[in-house]
mmCIF file of C-alpha atoms in Angstrom:
data_model
loop_
_atom_site.group_PDB
_atom_site.id
_atom_site.type_symbol
_atom_site.label_atom_id
_atom_site.label_comp_id
_atom_site.label_asym_id
_atom_site.label_seq_id
_atom_site.Cartn_x
_atom_site.Cartn_y
_atom_site.Cartn_z
ATOM 1 C CA MET R 26 -34.450 -90.102 61.345
ATOM 2 C CA PRO R 27 -32.586 -91.785 64.233
ATOM 3 C CA SER R 28 -31.135 -89.764 67.068
ATOM 4 C CA ASP R 29 -27.467 -89.666 68.014
ATOM 5 C CA THR R 30 -27.942 -92.459 70.540
ATOM 6 C CA TRP R 31 -29.454 -95.929 70.374
ATOM 7 C CA SER R 32 -30.448 -98.487 72.988
ATOM 8 C CA GLU R 33 -30.545 -102.268 72.800
ATOM 9 C CA GLU R 34 -34.326 -102.096 72.327
ATOM 10 C CA ASP R 35 -33.746 -100.280 69.028
ATOM 11 C CA LEU R 36 -31.780 -103.177 67.535
ATOM 12 C CA PRO R 37 -33.751 -105.638 65.380
ATOM 13 C CA ARG R 38 -32.302 -109.120 65.197
ATOM 14 C CA PRO R 39 -30.165 -110.737 64.043
ATOM 15 C CA ILE R 40 -27.153 -108.524 64.642
ATOM 16 C CA LYS R 41 -23.854 -109.536 63.049
ATOM 17 C CA LEU R 42 -20.744 -107.489 63.615
ATOM 18 C CA SER R 43 -16.979 -107.602 63.080
ATOM 19 C CA VAL R 44 -14.740 -105.469 65.319
ATOM 20 C CA ILE R 45 -11.182 -104.758 64.149
ATOM 21 C CA PHE R 46 -8.197 -103.755 66.290
ATOM 22 C CA PRO R 47 -5.089 -102.729 64.296
ATOM 23 C CA THR R 48 -2.214 -103.036 66.784
ATOM 24 C CA TYR R 49 1.482 -102.294 67.012
ATOM 25 C CA ASN R 50 3.358 -102.867 70.289
ATOM 26 C CA GLU R 51 0.190 -102.903 72.393
ATOM 27 C CA GLU R 52 1.066 -105.617 74.906
ATOM 28 C CA GLY R 53 -0.084 -103.416 77.772
ATOM 29 C CA SER R 54 -3.528 -102.640 76.399
ATOM 30 C CA ILE R 55 -4.663 -105.260 73.885
ATOM 31 C CA GLY R 56 -6.116 -107.609 76.503
ATOM 32 C CA ARG R 57 -8.204 -104.837 78.038
ATOM 33 C CA ALA R 58 -9.448 -103.704 74.624
ATOM 34 C CA VAL R 59 -10.466 -107.180 73.465
ATOM 35 C CA ASP R 60 -12.148 -108.022 76.773
ATOM 36 C CA SER R 61 -14.182 -104.810 76.641
ATOM 37 C CA ALA R 62 -15.270 -105.511 73.066
ATOM 38 C CA LEU R 63 -16.305 -109.081 73.883
ATOM 39 C CA GLN R 64 -18.364 -107.945 76.876
ATOM 40 C CA VAL R 65 -20.342 -105.499 74.745
ATOM 41 C CA LEU R 66 -20.708 -107.811 71.744
ATOM 42 C CA GLU R 67 -22.002 -110.629 73.938
ATOM 43 C CA LYS R 68 -24.851 -108.373 75.033
ATOM 44 C CA ILE R 69 -25.902 -106.866 71.707
ATOM 45 C CA ALA R 70 -24.865 -109.225 68.893
ATOM 46 C CA ASP R 71 -26.051 -112.643 67.760
ATOM 47 C CA ASN R 72 -22.977 -113.329 65.645
ATOM 48 C CA TYR R 73 -19.733 -111.465 66.092
ATOM 49 C CA GLU R 74 -15.973 -111.610 65.846
ATOM 50 C CA VAL R 75 -13.028 -109.589 67.105
ATOM 51 C CA ILE R 76 -10.129 -109.364 64.667
ATOM 52 C CA VAL R 77 -6.740 -108.382 66.087
ATOM 53 C CA VAL R 78 -4.267 -107.347 63.395
ATOM 54 C CA ASN R 79 -0.733 -107.510 64.780
ATOM 55 C CA ASP R 80 1.299 -105.190 62.571
ATOM 56 C CA GLY R 81 4.779 -106.621 63.074
ATOM 57 C CA SER R 82 4.911 -105.790 66.785
ATOM 58 C CA LYS R 83 8.304 -106.077 68.463
ATOM 59 C CA ASP R 84 6.827 -106.705 71.907
ATOM 60 C CA SER R 85 4.599 -109.529 73.196
ATOM 61 C CA THR R 86 1.336 -108.399 71.592
ATOM 62 C CA GLU R 87 1.032 -111.470 69.373
ATOM 63 C CA LYS R 88 1.997 -113.880 72.164
ATOM 64 C CA ILE R 89 -0.528 -112.357 74.570
ATOM 65 C CA VAL R 90 -3.375 -112.646 72.072
ATOM 66 C CA GLN R 91 -2.446 -116.251 71.301
ATOM 67 C CA GLN R 92 -2.197 -117.221 74.967
ATOM 68 C CA ILE R 93 -5.392 -115.548 76.157
ATOM 69 C CA TYR R 94 -7.656 -115.945 73.137
ATOM 70 C CA GLY R 95 -6.113 -118.820 71.197
ATOM 71 C CA HIS R 96 -9.081 -121.091 71.954
ATOM 72 C CA ASN R 97 -11.722 -118.371 71.802
ATOM 73 C CA GLY R 98 -13.769 -118.875 68.657
ATOM 74 C CA PHE R 99 -14.842 -115.237 68.628
ATOM 75 C CA VAL R 100 -11.305 -113.822 68.395
ATOM 76 C CA ARG R 101 -9.100 -114.060 65.312
ATOM 77 C CA LEU R 102 -5.469 -113.005 65.003
ATOM 78 C CA ILE R 103 -3.872 -111.748 61.800
ATOM 79 C CA SER R 104 -0.115 -111.177 61.946
ATOM 80 C CA HIS R 105 2.082 -109.174 59.594
ATOM 81 C CA GLU R 106 5.711 -110.257 59.422
ATOM 82 C CA ARG R 107 6.767 -106.617 59.227
ATOM 83 C CA ASN R 108 5.205 -103.305 60.147
ATOM 84 C CA VAL R 109 3.201 -101.940 57.196
ATOM 85 C CA GLY R 110 1.305 -99.158 58.961
ATOM 86 C CA TYR R 111 -2.101 -98.447 60.451
ATOM 87 C CA GLY R 112 -3.802 -98.255 57.077
ATOM 88 C CA GLY R 113 -2.384 -101.575 55.943
ATOM 89 C CA SER R 114 -3.495 -103.205 59.186
ATOM 90 C CA LEU R 115 -6.997 -101.813 58.896
ATOM 91 C CA ARG R 116 -7.253 -103.043 55.327
ATOM 92 C CA SER R 117 -6.136 -106.547 56.369
ATOM 93 C CA GLY R 118 -8.861 -106.634 58.996
ATOM 94 C CA LEU R 119 -11.562 -105.318 56.684
ATOM 95 C CA GLU R 120 -10.666 -107.743 53.912
ATOM 96 C CA SER R 121 -10.990 -110.708 56.272
ATOM 97 C CA ALA R 122 -14.107 -109.542 58.145
ATOM 98 C CA LYS R 123 -17.049 -111.937 57.922
ATOM 99 C CA TYR R 124 -19.861 -109.670 59.024
ATOM 100 C CA ASP R 125 -21.452 -106.516 57.688
ATOM 101 C CA LEU R 126 -22.685 -103.363 59.361
ATOM 102 C CA MET R 127 -25.656 -104.024 61.602
ATOM 103 C CA ARG R 128 -28.809 -103.622 59.524
ATOM 104 C CA TRP R 129 -30.552 -101.403 62.100
ATOM 105 C CA ILE R 130 -28.701 -98.403 60.669
ATOM 106 C CA GLN R 131 -30.763 -98.418 57.503
ATOM 107 C CA GLU R 132 -30.591 -94.695 56.719
ATOM 108 C CA TYR R 133 -26.780 -94.543 56.594
ATOM 109 C CA ASP R 134 -23.846 -96.347 55.029
ATOM 110 C CA LEU R 135 -21.237 -95.123 57.527
ATOM 111 C CA VAL R 136 -21.557 -94.159 61.175
ATOM 112 C CA ILE R 137 -18.496 -92.282 62.434
ATOM 113 C CA GLY R 138 -17.666 -91.010 65.883
ATOM 114 C CA TYR R 139 -16.597 -87.572 66.995
ATOM 115 C CA ARG R 140 -14.821 -87.209 70.324
ATOM 116 C CA LEU R 141 -16.742 -85.011 72.747
ATOM 117 C CA LYS R 142 -13.640 -84.270 74.806
ATOM 118 C CA ARG R 143 -10.224 -85.373 73.588
ATOM 119 C CA SER R 144 -8.037 -86.779 76.366
ATOM 120 C CA GLU R 145 -4.818 -85.417 74.874
ATOM 121 C CA GLY R 146 -2.373 -82.596 75.487
ATOM 122 C CA PHE R 147 -2.710 -79.148 73.946
ATOM 123 C CA ARG R 148 -0.011 -79.714 71.308
ATOM 124 C CA ARG R 149 -1.619 -82.916 70.067
ATOM 125 C CA ARG R 150 -5.022 -81.231 69.887
ATOM 126 C CA LEU R 151 -3.478 -78.313 67.994
ATOM 127 C CA TYR R 152 -1.856 -80.642 65.458
ATOM 128 C CA ALA R 153 -5.157 -82.493 65.026
ATOM 129 C CA TRP R 154 -7.017 -79.225 64.467
ATOM 130 C CA GLY R 155 -4.550 -78.101 61.800
ATOM 131 C CA TRP R 156 -4.594 -81.479 60.068
ATOM 132 C CA GLY R 157 -8.379 -81.562 60.065
ATOM 133 C CA LEU R 158 -8.587 -78.024 58.697
ATOM 134 C CA LEU R 159 -6.212 -78.880 55.837
ATOM 135 C CA ILE R 160 -8.245 -81.922 54.817
ATOM 136 C CA ARG R 161 -11.536 -80.029 54.983
ATOM 137 C CA LEU R 162 -10.132 -77.262 52.777
ATOM 138 C CA LEU R 163 -8.587 -79.616 50.209
ATOM 139 C CA PHE R 164 -11.419 -82.137 49.955
ATOM 140 C CA ASP R 165 -14.485 -80.288 51.287
ATOM 141 C CA LEU R 166 -14.964 -83.127 53.770
ATOM 142 C CA LYS R 167 -17.892 -82.285 56.028
ATOM 143 C CA VAL R 168 -17.151 -84.160 59.254
ATOM 144 C CA ARG R 169 -16.301 -82.931 62.747
ATOM 145 C CA ASP R 170 -13.576 -85.405 63.712
ATOM 146 C CA ILE R 171 -11.383 -86.504 60.807
ATOM 147 C CA ASP R 172 -9.338 -89.162 62.587
ATOM 148 C CA CYS R 173 -11.644 -90.672 65.182
ATOM 149 C CA ALA R 174 -11.004 -94.417 64.975
ATOM 150 C CA PHE R 175 -14.618 -95.352 65.767
ATOM 151 C CA LYS R 176 -16.274 -96.242 62.485
ATOM 152 C CA LEU R 177 -19.163 -98.544 61.715
ATOM 153 C CA PHE R 178 -19.929 -99.162 58.066
ATOM 154 C CA ARG R 179 -21.349 -101.536 55.564
ATOM 155 C CA LYS R 180 -18.777 -103.845 54.031
ATOM 156 C CA GLU R 181 -20.196 -102.713 50.689
ATOM 157 C CA VAL R 182 -18.555 -99.326 51.263
ATOM 158 C CA PHE R 183 -15.071 -100.811 51.557
ATOM 159 C CA ASP R 184 -15.725 -103.103 48.593
ATOM 160 C CA LYS R 185 -16.707 -100.184 46.343
ATOM 161 C CA ILE R 186 -14.056 -97.628 47.255
ATOM 162 C CA SER R 187 -10.414 -98.207 46.390
ATOM 163 C CA VAL R 188 -8.361 -97.429 49.501
ATOM 164 C CA SER R 189 -4.608 -97.204 48.922
ATOM 165 C CA SER R 190 -3.227 -95.563 52.087
ATOM 166 C CA LEU R 191 -1.032 -97.689 54.322
ATOM 167 C CA GLY R 192 -0.507 -95.067 57.023
ATOM 168 C CA ALA R 193 -2.628 -92.932 59.324
ATOM 169 C CA PHE R 194 -4.221 -91.085 56.397
ATOM 170 C CA VAL R 195 -6.406 -94.136 55.780
ATOM 171 C CA ASN R 196 -9.124 -92.802 58.125
ATOM 172 C CA SER R 197 -9.424 -89.639 56.065
ATOM 173 C CA GLU R 198 -9.176 -91.446 52.735
ATOM 174 C CA ILE R 199 -12.082 -93.744 53.612
ATOM 175 C CA LEU R 200 -14.293 -90.760 54.442
ATOM 176 C CA ILE R 201 -13.189 -88.717 51.415
ATOM 177 C CA ARG R 202 -13.802 -91.531 48.948
ATOM 178 C CA ALA R 203 -17.076 -92.525 50.616
ATOM 179 C CA GLN R 204 -18.361 -88.956 50.403
ATOM 180 C CA LYS R 205 -17.273 -88.720 46.756
ATOM 181 C CA HIS R 206 -19.159 -91.955 45.975
ATOM 182 C CA GLY R 207 -22.312 -90.560 47.555
ATOM 183 C CA PHE R 208 -22.462 -92.838 50.578
ATOM 184 C CA ARG R 209 -24.544 -91.513 53.479
ATOM 185 C CA LEU R 210 -22.617 -90.549 56.633
ATOM 186 C CA LYS R 211 -23.892 -90.143 60.186
ATOM 187 C CA GLU R 212 -21.832 -88.692 63.054
ATOM 188 C CA VAL R 213 -22.382 -89.735 66.669
ATOM 189 C CA PRO R 214 -20.646 -88.532 69.866
ATOM 190 C CA VAL R 215 -18.212 -90.951 71.523
ATOM 191 C CA SER R 216 -16.143 -90.858 74.694
ATOM 192 C CA HIS R 217 -12.368 -90.568 74.458
ATOM 193 C CA TYR R 218 -10.178 -91.979 77.212
ATOM 194 C CA PRO R 219 -6.472 -91.431 77.874
ATOM 195 C CA ARG R 220 -4.044 -94.157 76.853
ATOM 196 C CA LEU R 221 -3.237 -96.365 79.850
ATOM 197 C CA ALA R 222 -0.311 -98.289 78.353
ATOM 198 C CA GLY R 223 2.088 -98.125 75.429
ATOM 199 C CA ARG R 224 2.859 -95.134 73.242
ATOM 200 C CA GLY R 225 1.044 -93.790 70.215
ATOM 201 C CA SER R 226 2.950 -93.497 66.945
ATOM 202 C CA GLY R 227 0.940 -90.660 65.397
ATOM 203 C CA ALA R 228 3.535 -87.992 66.246
ATOM 204 C CA HIS R 229 6.524 -89.848 64.753
ATOM 205 C CA LEU R 230 8.163 -88.048 61.827
ATOM 206 C CA LYS R 231 7.915 -91.142 59.637
ATOM 207 C CA THR R 232 4.180 -91.393 60.333
ATOM 208 C CA ILE R 233 3.636 -87.683 59.638
ATOM 209 C CA TYR R 234 5.655 -87.769 56.395
ATOM 210 C CA ARG R 235 3.726 -90.772 55.113
ATOM 211 C CA ALA R 236 0.388 -89.141 55.987
ATOM 212 C CA PHE R 237 1.229 -85.963 54.048
ATOM 213 C CA HIS R 238 2.598 -87.983 51.123
ATOM 214 C CA GLU R 239 -0.601 -90.029 50.901
ATOM 215 C CA LEU R 240 -2.746 -86.912 51.360
ATOM 216 C CA PHE R 241 -1.238 -85.067 48.384
ATOM 217 C CA LYS R 242 -1.200 -88.247 46.308
ATOM 218 C CA LEU R 243 -4.972 -88.529 46.770
ATOM 219 C CA TYR R 244 -5.429 -84.810 46.117
ATOM 220 C CA ARG R 245 -3.634 -85.097 42.766
ATOM 221 C CA GLU R 246 -5.727 -88.144 41.874
ATOM 222 C CA LEU R 247 -9.094 -86.566 42.658
ATOM 223 C CA LYS R 248 -8.399 -83.031 41.454
#
């Protein structure tokens, strides 16, 4: 059984990987995120792509990606005419991804991160704890960090589960449906850094309402 950490020596070739960034009004951080991903992928992967999904941003996110990476064959831009939500953006990226999960994780179908130390305020951590507790109680989901965005999984998983959430609940829905289908999950520790630019939308009332609506919709479906 593999440990919680891997090194480059552990990776058999070839490695093919798609990295997806759902974005909304991220002009101040998207360049840094894409550059960081490209630096890592260049070192570990033989074939790779970075997919930026611009979810109807009202700032210069789309323009920045086009200007900086327009001629970079490893970066693709998908743009929504209007904002459809984090879940809808993630689904757009997954549906267009060319590469599968790296085959070196043979014992698992999904590898998900859990944040060792969340770089957030007390209120946000409290909300996250309550939300996670609710989902664990309703769905018996056995993971430490419900909404950590770091996920690595076989494309087969997404192809076999029917994900309907358009909002932030999509992270939980993927895990709930994957567990119900019997896919094998592995949790690994990841670092969590404070946001350097822009503002998160997770605390907006519209986002919260949609998440609860999609949560109870799935609960009624599965129960």
